[in-house]
Coordinates of C-alpha atoms in Angstrom, one line a residue:
Y1 CA -14.3 -267.1 28.3
S2 CA -11.0 -265.3 28.4
V3 CA -11.1 -261.6 27.9
N4 CA -8.6 -258.6 28.0
E5 CA -10.2 -255.2 29.3
Y6 CA -11.8 -254.9 25.9
F7 CA -14.0 -257.7 26.4
Q8 CA -11.6 -259.2 23.2
T9 CA -11.7 -263.9 23.9
S10 CA -7.9 -264.7 22.2
D11 CA -10.0 -263.8 18.4
P12 CA -10.3 -260.5 18.6
D13 CA -12.4 -260.3 16.4
I14 CA -14.7 -262.3 19.0
Y15 CA -16.5 -260.3 21.7
A16 CA -17.7 -262.3 25.6
A17 CA -19.2 -260.3 28.4
G18 CA -21.4 -261.9 31.7
E19 CA -21.3 -264.5 33.5
C20 CA -19.5 -266.0 30.2
A21 CA -16.3 -263.4 30.0
V22 CA -13.4 -264.1 33.9
P23 CA -11.8 -260.3 32.9
S24 CA -7.9 -260.8 33.2
D25 CA -8.1 -259.0 37.0
S26 CA -10.7 -261.9 37.8
A27 CA -13.0 -260.0 38.7
Q28 CA -16.6 -261.8 39.0
S29 CA -19.7 -260.2 40.9
G30 CA -21.6 -261.8 40.4
L31 CA -24.9 -259.5 40.2
W32 CA -26.5 -258.7 37.4
H33 CA -25.5 -255.3 37.1
C34 CA -21.9 -256.4 35.8
S35 CA -22.7 -258.2 34.2
E36 CA -25.2 -255.3 32.2
H37 CA -21.4 -253.2 32.7
Q38 CA -19.1 -255.6 31.0
G39 CA -21.1 -255.7 28.6
I40 CA -22.0 -251.9 27.6
I41 CA -17.5 -251.9 27.6
A42 CA -17.9 -254.6 24.7
G43 CA -20.4 -252.8 22.6
K44 CA -18.5 -250.4 23.0
N45 CA -15.1 -252.0 21.8
I46 CA -16.8 -253.2 19.5
A47 CA -18.5 -250.8 17.6
G48 CA -14.7 -248.9 18.2
E49 CA -14.2 -246.8 20.7
K50 CA -11.5 -248.2 22.4
T51 CA -12.6 -248.2 26.5
A52 CA -11.1 -250.5 28.6
W53 CA -12.4 -253.0 31.9
H54 CA -11.8 -251.1 35.0
N55 CA -13.8 -252.9 38.3
P56 CA -16.4 -251.0 39.3
V57 CA -18.6 -251.7 43.1
F58 CA -21.3 -252.7 42.3
R59 CA -23.9 -253.2 45.4
L60 CA -26.4 -255.0 45.8
K61 CA -29.1 -254.5 47.7
C62 CA -32.5 -256.1 49.0
E63 CA -36.0 -256.9 50.8
I64 CA -37.3 -260.4 51.0
F65 CA -39.4 -261.6 53.9
G66 CA -39.1 -258.4 55.5
N67 CA -35.0 -259.3 56.0
Y68 CA -32.4 -257.2 54.3
Y69 CA -29.6 -257.6 52.4
F70 CA -26.6 -255.7 51.3
S71 CA -23.9 -256.4 49.7
M72 CA -21.0 -254.2 47.3
N73 CA -17.2 -255.7 46.3
P74 CA -18.1 -259.4 48.0
F75 CA -14.3 -262.1 48.4
S76 CA -12.2 -259.6 47.7
G77 CA -9.9 -259.3 50.5
D78 CA -9.3 -261.0 54.1
T79 CA -12.2 -261.3 56.6
R80 CA -13.4 -260.8 59.5
I81 CA -16.8 -261.4 60.2
T82 CA -19.3 -260.2 63.1
G83 CA -23.1 -260.5 64.5
N84 CA -25.4 -260.3 68.2
G85 CA -28.5 -262.3 66.1
Q86 CA -30.4 -259.7 64.1
I87 CA -27.1 -258.4 62.3
Y88 CA -24.4 -259.9 60.7
Q89 CA -21.7 -258.3 58.9
E90 CA -19.2 -259.7 56.9
W91 CA -15.8 -257.2 56.3
F92 CA -13.7 -257.3 53.6
S93 CA -10.3 -255.1 53.3
N94 CA -6.9 -255.1 51.5
N95 CA -4.1 -253.6 53.7
G96 CA -6.5 -252.7 56.6
K97 CA -8.7 -250.8 54.3
V98 CA -12.2 -251.9 53.8
S99 CA -13.0 -253.3 49.9
G100 CA -16.2 -255.3 50.5
V101 CA -18.7 -256.1 53.0
I102 CA -21.3 -258.7 53.0
M103 CA -24.5 -257.2 55.7
S104 CA -28.2 -257.9 56.8
G105 CA -29.9 -256.7 59.6
D106 CA -29.0 -252.9 59.2
K107 CA -31.0 -251.5 56.3
A108 CA -30.5 -247.3 58.3
R109 CA -27.0 -247.6 58.0
N110 CA -26.4 -249.8 54.2
K111 CA -25.0 -245.9 53.0
V112 CA -22.0 -246.2 55.3
Y113 CA -21.7 -248.7 54.1
E114 CA -22.2 -248.0 51.0
K115 CA -19.9 -245.3 51.7
A116 CA -16.6 -246.8 53.9
V117 CA -16.6 -249.0 50.8
R118 CA -16.5 -246.9 48.0
E119 CA -14.0 -244.0 50.4
S120 CA -11.5 -247.2 51.3
W121 CA -12.4 -247.1 55.2
P122 CA -9.7 -247.8 57.2
L123 CA -11.0 -251.4 58.9
K124 CA -10.8 -249.9 62.7
K125 CA -13.0 -246.8 61.6
A126 CA -16.2 -249.3 59.8
V127 CA -15.9 -251.2 62.5
R128 CA -15.9 -248.2 64.9
R129 CA -18.5 -246.2 63.6
L130 CA -20.8 -250.0 61.9
G131 CA -19.8 -252.6 64.3
L132 CA -21.6 -254.2 66.4

């Protein structure tokens, strides 16, 4: 369903959140964190607490069979991909500023990746600090 910033559908008495909802800013992260947050916003609005969606940034980090993966706000903006056989990075940027990242194999620096996205570092700074 297409929803407005309050998660109302075209019928103002029906709300939708999670995988079945597409906010007006088309924000879909594919992460349960996002669906959970959308449900909270929709619930507040159903209860009469007017609360708008502001598309916060969510992160995913996991370790599978000894391999570490980190993702934050993927698929947003221009892409730059690097890898050296052990570490993989896919940077996303808008107007030269970091808007998202996908990384594997660099667990020790995951907090720096997160900081780069949250603070919208210049892409050149991120690549200089975290590049391969």
